Coordinates of C-alpha atoms in Angstrom, one line a residue:
X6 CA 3.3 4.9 33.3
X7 CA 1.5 7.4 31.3
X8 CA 4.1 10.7 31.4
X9 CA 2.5 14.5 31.2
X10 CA 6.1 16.3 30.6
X11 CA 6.5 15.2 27.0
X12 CA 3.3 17.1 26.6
X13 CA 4.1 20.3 28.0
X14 CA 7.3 20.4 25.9
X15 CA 4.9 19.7 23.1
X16 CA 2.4 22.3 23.4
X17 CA 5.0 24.8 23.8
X18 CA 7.0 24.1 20.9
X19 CA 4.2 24.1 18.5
X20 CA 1.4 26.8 20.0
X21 CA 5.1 29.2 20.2
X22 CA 6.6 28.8 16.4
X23 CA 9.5 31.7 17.9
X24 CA 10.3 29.5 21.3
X25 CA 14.0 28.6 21.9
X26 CA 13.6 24.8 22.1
X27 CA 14.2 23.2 25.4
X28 CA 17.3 20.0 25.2
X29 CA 15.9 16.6 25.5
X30 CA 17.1 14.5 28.3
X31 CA 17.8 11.7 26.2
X32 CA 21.1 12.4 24.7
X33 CA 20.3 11.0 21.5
X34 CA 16.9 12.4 20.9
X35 CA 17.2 16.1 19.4
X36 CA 15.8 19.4 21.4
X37 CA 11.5 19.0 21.9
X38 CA 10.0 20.4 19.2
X39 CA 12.7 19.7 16.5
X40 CA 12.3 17.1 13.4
X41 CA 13.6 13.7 13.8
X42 CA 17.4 12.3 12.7
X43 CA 16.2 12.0 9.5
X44 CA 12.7 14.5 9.4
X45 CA 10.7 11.4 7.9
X46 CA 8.1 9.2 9.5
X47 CA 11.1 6.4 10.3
X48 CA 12.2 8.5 13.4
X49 CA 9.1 6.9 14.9
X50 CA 10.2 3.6 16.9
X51 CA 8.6 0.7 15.2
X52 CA 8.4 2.2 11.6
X53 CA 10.2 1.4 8.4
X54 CA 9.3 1.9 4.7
X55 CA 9.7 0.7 1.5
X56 CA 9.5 2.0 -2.2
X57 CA 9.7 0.7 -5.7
X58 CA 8.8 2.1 -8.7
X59 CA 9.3 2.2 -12.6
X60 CA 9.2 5.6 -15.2
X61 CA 10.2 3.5 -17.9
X62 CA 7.3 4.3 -20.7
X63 CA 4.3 2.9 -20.6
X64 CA 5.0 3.0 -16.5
X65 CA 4.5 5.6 -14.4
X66 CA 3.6 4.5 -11.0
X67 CA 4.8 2.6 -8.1
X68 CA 4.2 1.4 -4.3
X69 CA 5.5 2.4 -0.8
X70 CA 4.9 0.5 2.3
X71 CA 4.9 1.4 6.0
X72 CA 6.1 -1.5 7.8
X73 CA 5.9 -2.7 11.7
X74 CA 8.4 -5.1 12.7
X75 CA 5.7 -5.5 15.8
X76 CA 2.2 -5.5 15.2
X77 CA 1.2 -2.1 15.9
X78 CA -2.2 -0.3 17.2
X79 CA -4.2 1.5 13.9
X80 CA -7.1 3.1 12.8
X81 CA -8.1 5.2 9.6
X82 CA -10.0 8.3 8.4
X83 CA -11.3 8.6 4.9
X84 CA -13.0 12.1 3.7
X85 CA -12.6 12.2 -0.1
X86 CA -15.5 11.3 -2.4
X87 CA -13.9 8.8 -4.4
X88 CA -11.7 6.6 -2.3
X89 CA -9.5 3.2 -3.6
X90 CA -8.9 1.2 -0.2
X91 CA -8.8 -2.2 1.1
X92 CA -9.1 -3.6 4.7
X93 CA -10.2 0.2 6.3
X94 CA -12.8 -1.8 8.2
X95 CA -10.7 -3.6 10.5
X96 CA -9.3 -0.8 12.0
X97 CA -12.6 0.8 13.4
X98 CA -12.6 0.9 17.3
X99 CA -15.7 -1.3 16.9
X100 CA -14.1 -4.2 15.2
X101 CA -11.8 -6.8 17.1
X102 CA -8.8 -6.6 14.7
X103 CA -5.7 -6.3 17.4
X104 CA -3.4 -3.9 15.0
X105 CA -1.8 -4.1 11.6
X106 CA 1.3 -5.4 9.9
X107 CA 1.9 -2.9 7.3
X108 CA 0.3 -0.6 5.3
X109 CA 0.6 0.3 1.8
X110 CA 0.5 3.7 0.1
X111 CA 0.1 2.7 -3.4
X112 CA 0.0 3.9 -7.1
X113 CA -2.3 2.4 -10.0
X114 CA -6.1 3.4 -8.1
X115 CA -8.1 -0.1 -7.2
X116 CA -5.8 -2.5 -9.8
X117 CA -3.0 -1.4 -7.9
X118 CA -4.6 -3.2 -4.0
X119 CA -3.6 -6.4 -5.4
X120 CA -0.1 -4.8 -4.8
X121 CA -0.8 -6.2 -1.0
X122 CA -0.8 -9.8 -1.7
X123 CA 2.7 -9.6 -2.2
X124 CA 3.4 -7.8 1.0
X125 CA 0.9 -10.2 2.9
X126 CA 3.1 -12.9 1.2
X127 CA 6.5 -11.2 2.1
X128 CA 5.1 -11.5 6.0
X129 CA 3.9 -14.2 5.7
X130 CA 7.2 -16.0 5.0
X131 CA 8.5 -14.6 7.9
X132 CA 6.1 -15.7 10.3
X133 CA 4.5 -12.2 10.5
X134 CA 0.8 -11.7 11.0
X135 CA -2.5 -13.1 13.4
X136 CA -1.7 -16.6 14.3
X137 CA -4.4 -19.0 12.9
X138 CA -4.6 -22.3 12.7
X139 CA -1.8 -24.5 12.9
X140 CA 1.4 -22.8 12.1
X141 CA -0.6 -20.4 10.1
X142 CA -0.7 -16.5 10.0
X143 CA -2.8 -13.9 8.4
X144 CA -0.8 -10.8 8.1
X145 CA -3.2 -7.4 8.4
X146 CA -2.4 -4.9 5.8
X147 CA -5.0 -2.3 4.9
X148 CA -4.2 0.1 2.0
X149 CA -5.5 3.1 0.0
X150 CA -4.1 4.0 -3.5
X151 CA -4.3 7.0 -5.9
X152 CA -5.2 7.5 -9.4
X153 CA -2.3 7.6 -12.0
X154 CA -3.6 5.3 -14.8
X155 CA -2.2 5.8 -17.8
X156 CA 0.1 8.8 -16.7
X157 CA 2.9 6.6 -18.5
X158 CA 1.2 5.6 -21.3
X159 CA -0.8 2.5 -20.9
X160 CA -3.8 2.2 -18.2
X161 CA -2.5 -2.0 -18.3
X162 CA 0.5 -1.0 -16.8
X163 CA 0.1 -1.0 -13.4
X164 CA 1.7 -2.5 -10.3
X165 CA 1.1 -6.0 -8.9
X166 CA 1.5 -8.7 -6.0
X167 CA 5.3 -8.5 -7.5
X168 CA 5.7 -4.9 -6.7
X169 CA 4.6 -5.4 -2.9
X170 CA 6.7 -7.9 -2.5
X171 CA 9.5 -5.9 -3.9
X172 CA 8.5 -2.9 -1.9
X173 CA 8.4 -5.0 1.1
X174 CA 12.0 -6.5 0.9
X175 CA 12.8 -2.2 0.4
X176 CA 12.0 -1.8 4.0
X177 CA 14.0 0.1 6.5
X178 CA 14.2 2.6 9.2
X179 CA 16.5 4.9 7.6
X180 CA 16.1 7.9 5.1
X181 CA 13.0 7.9 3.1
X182 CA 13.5 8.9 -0.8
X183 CA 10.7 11.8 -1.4
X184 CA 9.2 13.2 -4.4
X185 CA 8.5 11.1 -7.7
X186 CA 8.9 7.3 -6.6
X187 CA 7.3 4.5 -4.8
X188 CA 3.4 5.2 -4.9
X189 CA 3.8 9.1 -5.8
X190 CA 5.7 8.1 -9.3
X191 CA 2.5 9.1 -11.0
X192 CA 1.3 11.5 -8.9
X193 CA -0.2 14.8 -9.9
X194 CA -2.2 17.8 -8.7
X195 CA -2.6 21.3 -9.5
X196 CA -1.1 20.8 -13.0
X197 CA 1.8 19.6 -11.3
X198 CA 3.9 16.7 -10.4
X199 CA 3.2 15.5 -6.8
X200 CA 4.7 13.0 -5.4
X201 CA 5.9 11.3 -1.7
X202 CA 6.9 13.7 1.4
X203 CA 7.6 12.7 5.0
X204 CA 8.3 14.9 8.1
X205 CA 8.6 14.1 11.5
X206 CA 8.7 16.1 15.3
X207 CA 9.9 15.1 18.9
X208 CA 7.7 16.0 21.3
X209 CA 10.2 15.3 24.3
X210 CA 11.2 12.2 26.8
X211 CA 11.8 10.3 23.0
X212 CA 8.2 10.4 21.8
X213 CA 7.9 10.8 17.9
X214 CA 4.8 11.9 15.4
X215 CA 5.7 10.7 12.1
X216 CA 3.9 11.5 8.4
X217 CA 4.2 10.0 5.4
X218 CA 2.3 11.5 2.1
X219 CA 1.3 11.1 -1.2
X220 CA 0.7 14.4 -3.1
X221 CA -1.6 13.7 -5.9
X222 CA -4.8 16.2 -4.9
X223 CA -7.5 17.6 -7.6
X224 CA -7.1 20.5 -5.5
X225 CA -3.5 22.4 -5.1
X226 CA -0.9 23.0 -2.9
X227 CA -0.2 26.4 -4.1
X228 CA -1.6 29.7 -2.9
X229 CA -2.2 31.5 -6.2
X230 CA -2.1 35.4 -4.5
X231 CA 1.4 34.7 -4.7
X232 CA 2.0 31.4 -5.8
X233 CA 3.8 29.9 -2.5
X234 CA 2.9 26.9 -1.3
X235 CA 0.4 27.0 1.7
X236 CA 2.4 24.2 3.8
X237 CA 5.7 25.9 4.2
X238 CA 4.5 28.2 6.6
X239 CA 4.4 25.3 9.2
X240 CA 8.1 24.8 8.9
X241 CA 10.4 23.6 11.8
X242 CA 13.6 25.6 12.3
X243 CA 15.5 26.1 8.8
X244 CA 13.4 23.4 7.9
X245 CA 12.7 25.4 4.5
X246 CA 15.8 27.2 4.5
X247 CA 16.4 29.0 1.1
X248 CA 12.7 28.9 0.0
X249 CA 11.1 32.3 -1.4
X250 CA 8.1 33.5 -2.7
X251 CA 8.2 33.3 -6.7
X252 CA 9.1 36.5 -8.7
X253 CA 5.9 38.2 -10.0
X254 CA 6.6 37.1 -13.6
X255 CA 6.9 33.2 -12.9
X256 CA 3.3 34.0 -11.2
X257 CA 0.1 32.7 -12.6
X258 CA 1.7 31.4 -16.0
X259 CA -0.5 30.1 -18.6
X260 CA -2.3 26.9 -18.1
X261 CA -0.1 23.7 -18.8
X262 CA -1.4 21.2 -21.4
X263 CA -0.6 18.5 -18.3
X264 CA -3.1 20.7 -16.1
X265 CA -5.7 21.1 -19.1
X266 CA -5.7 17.5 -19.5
X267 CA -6.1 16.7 -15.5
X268 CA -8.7 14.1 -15.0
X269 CA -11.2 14.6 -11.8
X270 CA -9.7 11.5 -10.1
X271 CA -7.2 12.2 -7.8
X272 CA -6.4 11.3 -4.3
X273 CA -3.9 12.5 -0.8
X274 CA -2.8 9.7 1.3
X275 CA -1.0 9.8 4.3
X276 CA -0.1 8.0 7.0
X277 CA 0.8 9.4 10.8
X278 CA 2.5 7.8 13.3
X279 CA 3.7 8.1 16.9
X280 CA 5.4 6.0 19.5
X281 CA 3.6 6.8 22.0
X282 CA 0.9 4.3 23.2
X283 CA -2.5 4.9 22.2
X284 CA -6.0 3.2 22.4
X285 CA -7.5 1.9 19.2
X286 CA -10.4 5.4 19.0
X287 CA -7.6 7.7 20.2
X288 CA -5.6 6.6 16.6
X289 CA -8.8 7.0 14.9
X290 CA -8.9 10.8 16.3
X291 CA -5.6 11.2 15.2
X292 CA -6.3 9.7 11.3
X293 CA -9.1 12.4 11.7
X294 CA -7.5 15.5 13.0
X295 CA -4.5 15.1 10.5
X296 CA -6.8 15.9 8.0
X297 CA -6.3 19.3 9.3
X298 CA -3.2 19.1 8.0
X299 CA -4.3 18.1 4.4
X300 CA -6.5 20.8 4.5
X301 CA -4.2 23.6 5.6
X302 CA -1.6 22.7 2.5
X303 CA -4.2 21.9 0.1
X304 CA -7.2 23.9 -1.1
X305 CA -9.8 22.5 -2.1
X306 CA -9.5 19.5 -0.3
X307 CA -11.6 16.4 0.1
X308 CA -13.6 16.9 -3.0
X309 CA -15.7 14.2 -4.6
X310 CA -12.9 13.4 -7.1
X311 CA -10.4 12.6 -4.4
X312 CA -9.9 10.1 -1.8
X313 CA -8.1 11.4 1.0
X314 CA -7.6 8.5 3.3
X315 CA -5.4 9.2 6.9
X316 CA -4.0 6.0 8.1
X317 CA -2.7 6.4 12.9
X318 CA -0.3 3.9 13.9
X319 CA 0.1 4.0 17.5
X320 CA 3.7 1.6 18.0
X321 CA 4.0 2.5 21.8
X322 CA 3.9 -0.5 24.4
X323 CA 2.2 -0.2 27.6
X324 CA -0.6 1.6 29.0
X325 CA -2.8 3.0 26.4
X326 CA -3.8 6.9 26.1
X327 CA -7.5 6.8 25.9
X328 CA -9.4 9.9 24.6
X329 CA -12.3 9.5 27.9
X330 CA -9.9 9.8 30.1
X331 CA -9.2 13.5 31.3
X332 CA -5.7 12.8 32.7
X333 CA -4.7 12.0 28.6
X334 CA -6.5 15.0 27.1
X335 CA -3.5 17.4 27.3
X336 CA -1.0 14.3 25.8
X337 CA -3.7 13.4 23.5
X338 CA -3.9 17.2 21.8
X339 CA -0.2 17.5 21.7
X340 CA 0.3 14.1 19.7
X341 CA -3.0 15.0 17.0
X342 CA -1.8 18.1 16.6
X343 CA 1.4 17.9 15.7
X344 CA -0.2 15.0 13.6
X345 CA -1.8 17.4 11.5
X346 CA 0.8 20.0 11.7
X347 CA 3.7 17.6 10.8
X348 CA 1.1 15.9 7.5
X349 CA 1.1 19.9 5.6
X350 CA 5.1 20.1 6.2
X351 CA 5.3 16.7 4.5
X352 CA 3.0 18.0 1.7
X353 CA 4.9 20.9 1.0
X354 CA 8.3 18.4 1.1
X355 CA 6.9 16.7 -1.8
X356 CA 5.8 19.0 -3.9
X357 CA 9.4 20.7 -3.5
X358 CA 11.0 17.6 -3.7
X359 CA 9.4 16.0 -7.3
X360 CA 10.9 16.7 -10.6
X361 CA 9.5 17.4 -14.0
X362 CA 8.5 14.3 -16.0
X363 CA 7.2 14.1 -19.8
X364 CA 5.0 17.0 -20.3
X365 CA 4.1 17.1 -16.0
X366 CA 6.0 20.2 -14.8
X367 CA 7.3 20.0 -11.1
X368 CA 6.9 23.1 -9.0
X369 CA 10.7 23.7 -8.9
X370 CA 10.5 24.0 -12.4
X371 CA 7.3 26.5 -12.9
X372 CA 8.9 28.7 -10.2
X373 CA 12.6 28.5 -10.1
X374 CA 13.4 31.4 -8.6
X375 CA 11.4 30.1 -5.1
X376 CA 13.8 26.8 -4.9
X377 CA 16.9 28.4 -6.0
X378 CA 18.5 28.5 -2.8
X379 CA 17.2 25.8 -1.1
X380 CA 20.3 23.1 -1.2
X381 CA 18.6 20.6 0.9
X382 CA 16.2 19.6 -1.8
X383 CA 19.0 17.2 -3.3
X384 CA 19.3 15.5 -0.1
X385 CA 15.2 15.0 -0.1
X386 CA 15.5 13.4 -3.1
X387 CA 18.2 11.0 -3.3
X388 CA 18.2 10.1 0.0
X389 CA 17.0 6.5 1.0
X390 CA 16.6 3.4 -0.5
X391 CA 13.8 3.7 -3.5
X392 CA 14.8 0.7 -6.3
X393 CA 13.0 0.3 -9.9
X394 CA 11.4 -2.4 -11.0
X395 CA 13.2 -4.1 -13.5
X396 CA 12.4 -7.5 -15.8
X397 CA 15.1 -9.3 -13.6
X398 CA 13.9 -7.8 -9.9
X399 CA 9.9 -8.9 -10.8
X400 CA 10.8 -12.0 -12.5
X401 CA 12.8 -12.9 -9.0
X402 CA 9.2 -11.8 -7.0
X403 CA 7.4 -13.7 -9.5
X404 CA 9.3 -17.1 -8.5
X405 CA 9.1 -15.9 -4.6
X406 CA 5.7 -15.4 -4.8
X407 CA 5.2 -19.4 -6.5
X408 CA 2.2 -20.9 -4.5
X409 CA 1.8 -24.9 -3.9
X410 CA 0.4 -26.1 -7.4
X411 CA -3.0 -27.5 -7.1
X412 CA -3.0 -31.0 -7.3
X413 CA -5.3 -33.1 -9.5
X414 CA -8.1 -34.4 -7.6
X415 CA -7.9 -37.5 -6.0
X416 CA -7.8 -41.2 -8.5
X417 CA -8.1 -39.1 -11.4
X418 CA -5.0 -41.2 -13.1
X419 CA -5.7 -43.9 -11.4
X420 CA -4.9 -47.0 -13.8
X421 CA -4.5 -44.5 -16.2
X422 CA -1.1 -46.1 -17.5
X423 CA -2.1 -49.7 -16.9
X424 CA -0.7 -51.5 -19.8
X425 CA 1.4 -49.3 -21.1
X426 CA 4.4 -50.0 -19.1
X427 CA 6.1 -48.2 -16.2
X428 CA 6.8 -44.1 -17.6
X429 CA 10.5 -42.8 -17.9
X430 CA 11.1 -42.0 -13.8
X431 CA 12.4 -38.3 -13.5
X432 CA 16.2 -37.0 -13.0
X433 CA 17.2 -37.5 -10.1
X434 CA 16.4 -33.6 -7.9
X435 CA 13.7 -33.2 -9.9
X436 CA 11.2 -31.2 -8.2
X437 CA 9.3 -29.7 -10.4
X438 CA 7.0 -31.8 -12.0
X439 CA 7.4 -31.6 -15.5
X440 CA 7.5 -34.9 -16.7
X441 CA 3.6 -35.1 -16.9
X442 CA 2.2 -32.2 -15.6
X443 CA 1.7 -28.7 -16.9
X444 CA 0.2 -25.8 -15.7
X445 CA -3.3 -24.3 -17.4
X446 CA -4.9 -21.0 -16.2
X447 CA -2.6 -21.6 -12.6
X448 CA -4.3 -25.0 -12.4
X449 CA -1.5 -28.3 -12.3
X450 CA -3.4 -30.5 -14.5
X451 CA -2.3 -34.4 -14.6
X452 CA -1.6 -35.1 -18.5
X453 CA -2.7 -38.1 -20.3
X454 CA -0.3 -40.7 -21.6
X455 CA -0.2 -40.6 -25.9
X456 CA -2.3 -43.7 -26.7
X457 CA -5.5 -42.1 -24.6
X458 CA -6.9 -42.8 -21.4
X459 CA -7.8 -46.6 -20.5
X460 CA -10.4 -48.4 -17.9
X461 CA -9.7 -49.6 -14.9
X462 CA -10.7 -53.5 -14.2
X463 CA -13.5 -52.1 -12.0
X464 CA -15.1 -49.9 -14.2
X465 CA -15.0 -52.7 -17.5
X466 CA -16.1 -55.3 -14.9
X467 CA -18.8 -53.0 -14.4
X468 CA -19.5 -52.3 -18.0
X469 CA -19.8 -55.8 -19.3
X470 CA -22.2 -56.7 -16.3
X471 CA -24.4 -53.9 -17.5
X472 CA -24.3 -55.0 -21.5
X473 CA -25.3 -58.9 -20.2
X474 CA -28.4 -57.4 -18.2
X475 CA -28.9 -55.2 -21.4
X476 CA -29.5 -58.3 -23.6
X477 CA -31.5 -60.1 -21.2
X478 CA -34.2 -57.4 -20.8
X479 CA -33.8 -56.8 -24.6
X480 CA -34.9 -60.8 -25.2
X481 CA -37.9 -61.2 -22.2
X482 CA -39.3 -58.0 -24.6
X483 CA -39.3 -59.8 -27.5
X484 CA -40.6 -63.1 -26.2
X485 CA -43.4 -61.0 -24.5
X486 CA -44.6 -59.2 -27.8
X487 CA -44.5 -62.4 -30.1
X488 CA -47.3 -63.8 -27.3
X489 CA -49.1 -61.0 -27.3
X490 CA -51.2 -61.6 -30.7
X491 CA -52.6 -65.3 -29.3
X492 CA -53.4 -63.4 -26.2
X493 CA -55.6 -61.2 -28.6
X494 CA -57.2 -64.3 -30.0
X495 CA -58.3 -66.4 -26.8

């Protein structure tokens, strides 16, 4: 039953920033209009993420994932110029796709969609995904990633399948690390480090709106009359306790050699969330509107150099909010704007939360006197679950991710060793082939005994038929041409 109070509490809370906030019901939900349990996009029913990431030079970039347990209701919005996504298509209102899986947030720019094989292979091992054929699924995960090659170093070092799969096994509904890890390792903008950020509201009666970010804009997220950052403004509470505006001599330093050297390719992604149930166009609304929310903490925004991409995930069951329906309008504006309102608090979040890296100043660090006070900044950054990619932790997704080898075609050692005796048999548990096989290019090619290749009875049967027939034509030629010359004479 579609519910109207949640909406009311809603509007109030965010058109009145000064209201007293009204108690939930629900006991364990907090007042309407506060942040989540744990202010991230993982107060939302439904949603987990997962992060992974490596500094170690020449890397400098990583991958998050926002993961659904239950296939959940999506759709996307995509304003930047320059855009690195995969999959956006399914999730127009127009196309039959039911929901998604998962959806990635991602470091290393168009190398780094590969990234989502591994998290299409992590579901996929658990069952996880549309059902097709027998047995079989096809998990739906649509992505976008930013630009950060060669922040660390070397544009080759970038993630892979490996680092989706890790990123996937990260997954959890609990605290979300913020600032320099999972996608936002290498992320940059403004001359500074950017980074991940996540915030999250309750609207009332337990409905949720969720954002998750990654900060890496060729615009900035600072105002530069006074250097404060335009997204702290829409603060919850003490959300931003302890912040200040910058003393007047940390203001407008000189120019970074890390913002000198900025390239034009950049990139904010985000994703929103809510628990409450909504048609497939109303999440596309709400992708769009939270773009609002990009724009209010970042100026410029959506330039031809970025590629600002808004995933909606809609992880409410039962009757769908529909944006043609009247009676929904009221919900419907409550959810998308605290969409947008709860995507420039998560901005601001991970900007304040990143740290200086290499020659990449955080803002903390050009302004220290505005983050002095604010002690909840540790907290934003050490909080969740956020492991590096090691040699040991890839090698392990390497082996996980192990498809069935291709066999050789069919016959294609067929009498191969006739002859030659029977070959060694294997140890006992072997499984793995190697005794006369090895692998080329990913191919499992069958290998040839030492002394070469020999016929099969067939084909020499065949071959000594054809030499007999040979001759005999060869010989009715010659007969033929030595009666030719009497021919002549007759």
């Amino acid at each position: 039953m579609k519910s109207s109070r949640f909406a009311a509490l809603a509007a109030a809370a965010l058109v009145c920033p000064g209201l007293v906030l009204v108690a939930s019901p629900a006991s364990a939900n907090p007042a309407a209009g506060a942040p989540g349990a744990h202010n991230a996009i993982t107060d939302v029913p439904g949603i987990q993420v997962g992060q992974v990431q490596s500094d170690t030079a020449p890397y400098l970039t990583g991958t998050s994932v926002v993961y659904m347990p239950q296939m959940s209701v999506a759709s996307v919005d995509q304003r930047g110029g320059a855009p690195a996504t995969k999959e956006t298509d399914l999730l127009s209102p127009l196309n039959s796709n039911p929901g998604v899986n998962a959806i990635q947030l991602g470091g290393s720019s168009m190398y780094g969609l590969s990234a989502t094989n591994g998290i299409i292979r992590w579901l996929e091992d658990r069952g996880e995904g549309v059902r097709v054929g027998a047995g079989g699924v096809a998990p739906i995960v649509p992505a976008a990633d930013i630009f950060d090659l060669g922040r660390g170093g070397d544009p080759k070092a970038r993630t892979s399948a490996e680092w989706g799969y890790l990123a996937a096994q990260a997954t959890s509904d609990g605290p979300v690390r913020q600032g320099g890890v999972g996608g936002g390792t290498g992320a940059r903008g403004g001359g500074m480090r950017g980074g991940v950020g996540t915030a999250s509201v309750h609207l009332g009666d337990g409905i949720y709106v969720g954002a998750m970010v990654i900060v890496n804009p060729a615009g900035s997220p600072v105002d530069p009359a006074d250097c404060t950052l335009y997204g702290v403004k829409y603060g919850i509470g003490n959300e931003f306790a302890g912040y200040k505006a910058p003393k007047k001599k940390e203001c407008n330093p000189p120019t970074p050699p890390a913002a000198a050297a900025e390239q034009p390719a950049n990139t904010t992604i985000a994703v929103v969330a809510t628990n409450a149930p909504l048609e497939k166009a109303a999440a596309q609304r709400m992708s769009g509107n939270a773009h609002d929310g990009m724009a209010r903490a970042i100026s410029p925004i959506h330039t031809l150099g970025d590629g600002d991409t808004v995933f909606a995930v809609s992880t409410g069951k039962g009757e769908a909010l529909q944006i043609n329906d009247p009676a929904d309008s009221r919900q419907l504006n409550a959810i998308f704007n605290a969409g947008a309102s709860t995507l420039a608090r998560a901005i601001a979040k991970a900007v304040l939360s990143s740290e200086s890296i290499g020659n990449t100043t955080s803002y903390c660090d050009r302004y220290p006197s505005a983050c002095k006070g604010m002690k909840q900044l540790k907290q934003w950054r050490t909080q969740g679950n956020a492991p590096d990619v090691t040699p040991e932790t890839f090698a392990q997704a390497t082996q996980a991710l192990a498809q069935t080898p291709v066999p050789a075609p069919a016959g294609a050692d067929k009498g191969k060793d006739k002859g030659k005796g029977k070959p060694n048999a294997a140890p006992a548990g072997n499984t793995t082939n190697d005794a006369g096989q090895e692998s080329q290019n990913g191919m499992v090619l069958a290998s040839g005994n030492t002394g070469g290749p020999t016929l099969s009875t067939g084909v020499t049967t065949g071959l000594l038929a054809a030499a007999v027939l040979g001759v005999g034509l060869l010989g009715m030629h010659l007969r033929g041409r030595r009666r030719a010359p009497s021919a002549r004479l007759s």
